Steps between C-alpha positions, in 0.01 A plus 500: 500500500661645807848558502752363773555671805847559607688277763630661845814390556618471856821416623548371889765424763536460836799542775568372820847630656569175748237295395291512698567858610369884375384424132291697193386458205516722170253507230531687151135516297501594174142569292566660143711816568390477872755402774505468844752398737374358918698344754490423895670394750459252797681431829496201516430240240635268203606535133264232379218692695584813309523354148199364561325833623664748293291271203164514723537922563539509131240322397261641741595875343336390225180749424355280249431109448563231228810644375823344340747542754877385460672513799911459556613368776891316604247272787511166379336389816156758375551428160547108489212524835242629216631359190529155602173500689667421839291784701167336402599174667596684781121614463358160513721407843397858657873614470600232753849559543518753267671854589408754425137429469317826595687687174438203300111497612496881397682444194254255391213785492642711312680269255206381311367877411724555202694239241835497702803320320822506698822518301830411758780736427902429661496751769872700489502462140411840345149531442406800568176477600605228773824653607281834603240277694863349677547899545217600662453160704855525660429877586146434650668259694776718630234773571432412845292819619205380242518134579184318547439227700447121296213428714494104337829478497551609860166327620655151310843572693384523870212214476803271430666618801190371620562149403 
């Protein structure tokens, strides 16, 4: 009989100072007595947007497939998207309407590679492994000489200018 393999824990969050406006997200990994900290910044683009990616980057770090994975997060709009199956509807009507829908599309390639449960935490509320996510988030945000550039987010932005 094989025994267990460990769970990664992740914890997420995501920052947008102005909403929309320069964001980031923070991500703390934790494997055994491994632990890694990774965070970005954006110039332009929207807390929901970063909650939602700073879960993606994390889950695309991983080396190795069909693992437990537990992963924190204060985003009830990720969390309750998954949990309560909303994201595969959004599936079945091509995300028609939807925001959002490029991260969601690359979300949902990665998602199914490990057993992923999401457990919501109250952001501000001293968990440590979320209140160091808030950390790095805010300061990736702030960091304006490594900003990238939200492509979707940006692209999604001017094509309803458009309309």
């Amino acid at each position: 009989m094989s025994e267990a393999l460990p769970q990664i824990v992740i914890y997420t969050d995501g920052s947008a100072l102005g909403n929309p406006g320069p964001g980031g997200y923070g991500i703390v990994l934790q494997f055994k007595s491994q632990y890694k900290e990774v965070a970005q910044g954006y110039r332009l683009t929207t807390n929901n947007r970063m909650e939602l990616l700073a879960i993606i980057v994390a889950l695309e770090m991983l080396k190795v497939d069909d693992r437990d994975v537990i992963i924190y997060s204060d985003s009830k709009y990720v969390i309750d998207s998954v949990t309560k199956g909303w994201v595969f509807g959004w599936v079945k009507k091509g995300f028609v309407g939807k925001k959002n829908a490029d991260l969601w599309k690359r979300f949902l390639k990665i998602y199914p590679k490990n057993k992923v449960k999401f457990q919501w935490v109250k952001g501000h509320a001293n968990n440590l492994g979320n209140e160091r996510c808030d950390v790095l988030a805010v300061r990736a945000a702030n960091r304006k000489e490594s900003h990238l550039v939200d492509e979707g987010y940006e692209a999604e932005k001017n094509s309803q200018k458009l309309l």
